[in-house]
CSV table of C-alpha atoms in Angstrom, one decimal:
chain,number,residue,atom,x,y,z
A,1,MET,CA,15.6,-6.4,9.1
A,2,PRO,CA,17.4,-3.4,10.7
A,3,ASP,CA,15.4,-0.5,11.7
A,4,SER,CA,15.7,2.1,8.8
A,5,GLU,CA,15.3,5.8,8.6
A,6,LEU,CA,12.1,5.2,6.7
A,7,LEU,CA,10.6,3.1,9.5
A,8,HIS,CA,11.5,5.8,12.0
A,9,LYS,CA,9.8,8.4,9.8
A,10,LEU,CA,6.7,6.4,9.4
A,11,ARG,CA,6.4,6.0,13.2
A,12,ASP,CA,6.8,9.8,13.6
A,13,ILE,CA,4.2,10.5,10.9
A,14,THR,CA,1.7,8.0,12.6
A,15,ALA,CA,2.2,9.8,15.9
A,16,GLU,CA,1.6,13.2,14.5
A,17,ASN,CA,-1.3,15.3,15.7
A,18,SER,CA,-2.8,15.9,12.2
A,19,ASP,CA,-5.7,14.6,10.3
A,20,ARG,CA,-5.6,11.2,9.0
A,21,ALA,CA,-5.7,12.1,5.2
A,22,THR,CA,-2.7,14.4,5.7
A,23,ARG,CA,-0.8,11.7,7.6
A,24,ALA,CA,-1.6,9.1,4.8
A,25,LYS,CA,-0.3,11.5,2.1
A,26,ARG,CA,2.9,12.0,4.1
A,27,ILE,CA,3.2,8.2,4.6
A,28,ALA,CA,2.7,7.6,0.8
A,29,ASP,CA,5.3,10.4,-0.1
A,30,ALA,CA,7.9,8.9,2.3
A,31,ILE,CA,7.5,5.4,0.9
A,32,ARG,CA,7.6,6.5,-2.7
A,33,LYS,CA,10.8,8.6,-2.1
A,34,GLU,CA,12.5,5.8,-0.2
A,35,GLY,CA,12.1,3.3,-3.1
A,36,SER,CA,12.2,5.8,-5.9
A,37,TRP,CA,8.9,4.3,-7.1
A,38,ARG,CA,6.6,6.1,-9.5
A,39,TRP,CA,3.5,5.7,-7.4
A,40,VAL,CA,2.3,4.6,-3.9
A,41,GLY,CA,-1.3,4.3,-2.7
A,42,ILE,CA,-2.6,3.9,0.8
A,43,TYR,CA,-5.9,2.1,1.1
A,44,ASP,CA,-8.5,1.2,3.7
A,45,VAL,CA,-10.2,-2.2,3.5
A,46,ASP,CA,-13.8,-1.9,4.5
A,47,PHE,CA,-15.3,-5.4,4.9
A,48,GLN,CA,-18.8,-4.0,6.0
A,49,ARG,CA,-19.1,-2.1,2.6
A,50,GLY,CA,-17.0,-4.7,0.7
A,51,LEU,CA,-14.8,-2.0,-0.6
A,52,VAL,CA,-11.1,-1.0,-0.8
A,53,VAL,CA,-10.9,2.8,-0.7
A,54,ASN,CA,-7.9,5.0,-1.4
A,55,ILE,CA,-7.0,7.3,1.5
A,56,ALA,CA,-4.0,9.0,-0.2
A,57,TRP,CA,-1.6,8.5,-3.1
A,58,SER,CA,1.8,9.9,-4.1
A,59,GLY,CA,3.2,10.1,-7.5
A,60,TYR,CA,2.2,9.9,-11.1
A,61,SER,CA,-1.5,10.8,-10.9
A,62,ALA,CA,-4.7,9.9,-9.1
A,63,PRO,CA,-5.5,6.2,-9.0
A,64,SER,CA,-7.7,4.8,-11.8
A,65,HIS,CA,-9.9,3.1,-9.2
A,66,PRO,CA,-10.1,5.2,-6.0
A,67,ALA,CA,-12.6,2.6,-4.6
A,68,PHE,CA,-13.3,-0.9,-5.8
A,69,PRO,CA,-14.8,-4.2,-4.5
A,70,ILE,CA,-12.6,-6.2,-2.2
A,71,THR,CA,-13.1,-9.1,-4.7
A,72,GLN,CA,-11.3,-7.4,-7.5
A,73,GLY,CA,-7.6,-7.1,-8.6
A,74,LEU,CA,-4.4,-8.1,-7.1
A,75,THR,CA,-5.6,-6.6,-3.9
A,76,ALA,CA,-8.4,-9.3,-3.7
A,77,ARG,CA,-5.7,-12.0,-3.6
A,78,ALA,CA,-3.7,-10.1,-0.9
A,79,ILE,CA,-6.8,-9.8,1.2
A,80,ALA,CA,-8.0,-13.3,0.8
A,81,GLY,CA,-4.5,-14.9,1.2
A,82,ILE,CA,-3.4,-12.4,3.9
A,83,ARG,CA,-0.1,-12.1,2.1
A,84,THR,CA,1.8,-9.8,-0.2
A,85,ILE,CA,1.1,-10.1,-4.0
A,86,ASN,CA,4.2,-9.2,-6.0
A,87,ALA,CA,3.3,-9.0,-9.8
A,88,GLY,CA,6.7,-8.6,-11.6
A,89,ASN,CA,4.8,-8.3,-14.9
A,90,VAL,CA,1.2,-7.2,-14.7
A,91,ALA,CA,0.6,-8.1,-18.3
A,92,ASP,CA,1.0,-11.8,-17.3
A,93,ASP,CA,-1.5,-11.6,-14.4
A,94,SER,CA,-5.1,-12.1,-15.3
A,95,GLY,CA,-6.2,-10.6,-11.9
A,96,TYR,CA,-4.5,-7.3,-12.5
A,97,MET,CA,-6.7,-4.1,-12.7
A,98,THR,CA,-5.2,-1.3,-14.6
A,99,THR,CA,-3.5,1.3,-12.4
A,100,PHE,CA,-2.0,3.2,-15.3
A,101,ASP,CA,-1.5,2.2,-18.9
A,102,SER,CA,2.2,2.2,-18.4
A,103,THR,CA,2.3,0.1,-15.3
A,104,ARG,CA,4.6,-2.9,-15.7
A,105,ALA,CA,5.0,-4.2,-12.1
A,106,GLU,CA,2.8,-3.8,-8.9
A,107,ILE,CA,3.0,-5.0,-5.4
A,108,ILE,CA,0.2,-5.1,-2.9
A,109,VAL,CA,1.1,-5.4,0.8
A,110,PRO,CA,-1.6,-6.1,3.3
A,111,VAL,CA,-1.7,-4.3,6.7
A,112,LEU,CA,-3.0,-6.6,9.4
A,113,ALA,CA,-4.9,-6.0,12.6
A,114,HIS,CA,-3.0,-8.4,14.8
A,115,GLY,CA,-5.1,-9.8,17.7
A,116,HIS,CA,-8.2,-9.6,15.5
A,117,GLY,CA,-7.6,-12.9,13.6
A,118,ASP,CA,-4.9,-11.2,11.5
A,119,ARG,CA,-7.7,-9.4,9.5
A,120,VAL,CA,-6.5,-7.1,6.6
A,121,ILE,CA,-7.4,-3.5,7.5
A,122,GLY,CA,-5.5,-1.7,4.8
A,123,THR,CA,-3.0,-2.1,2.0
A,124,LEU,CA,0.1,-0.4,0.6
A,125,ASP,CA,-0.1,-0.5,-3.3
A,126,VAL,CA,3.1,0.4,-5.0
A,127,GLU,CA,3.5,0.4,-8.9
A,128,SER,CA,6.3,0.9,-11.3
A,129,GLU,CA,6.8,1.4,-15.0
A,130,HIS,CA,9.6,-1.1,-14.9
A,131,LEU,CA,9.2,-4.9,-15.0
A,132,ASN,CA,10.2,-6.9,-11.9
A,133,ALA,CA,10.6,-3.7,-9.9
A,134,PHE,CA,10.2,-5.2,-6.5
A,135,ASP,CA,13.0,-7.6,-5.5
A,136,ALA,CA,13.1,-9.5,-2.3
A,137,ASP,CA,14.7,-6.5,-0.4
A,138,ALA,CA,12.0,-4.1,-1.7
A,139,GLN,CA,9.3,-6.5,-0.7
A,140,ALA,CA,10.8,-7.0,2.8
A,141,LEU,CA,11.0,-3.3,3.3
A,142,LEU,CA,7.4,-2.7,2.3
A,143,GLU,CA,6.2,-5.6,4.5
A,144,GLU,CA,8.1,-4.0,7.4
A,145,CYS,CA,6.5,-0.6,6.6
A,146,ALA,CA,3.1,-2.4,6.7
A,147,ARG,CA,3.9,-3.7,10.2
A,148,VAL,CA,4.9,-0.3,11.4
A,149,LEU,CA,1.8,1.3,10.0
A,150,GLU,CA,-0.6,-1.1,11.7
A,151,GLU,CA,-1.2,1.6,14.3
A,152,PHE,CA,-2.2,4.1,11.6
A,153,TRP,CA,-5.0,1.9,10.6
A,154,ALA,CA,-5.9,0.5,14.1
A,155,GLU,CA,-6.5,4.1,15.4
A,156,ALA,CA,-9.2,4.6,12.7
A,157,ARG,CA,-11.1,1.5,13.9
């Protein structure tokens, strides 16, 4: 995938000398703007506490679940399978935890700590009010964002 303006922007944000929450919010804003998606959340995965915790979000409103067990929702499958979960129609997915009542599609992209057994250290959570909102190109872009953002999560470890 060619290096996009978004990926450059994410690298710049990660390298900024500002607090982590501010950078997380700027990351969420940049990703949401790029895809014209309604909502983007940035989450830490804390295996010691068994929780997924929202660091920042951009869009519609605050997440319904700012913290939840790593064993719940689409995120649980992304963490356990160490892979992206792309639910084109959340109504058809029994593992879906409500983000917003009007959510129709959601994608969870794990961020991996390479060199540490490819452990999931964070997630990008993007939702849309449109069915099948995340085509192969959108998924590939979000997965590349996750690779670029590995350093953002690694520095917090």
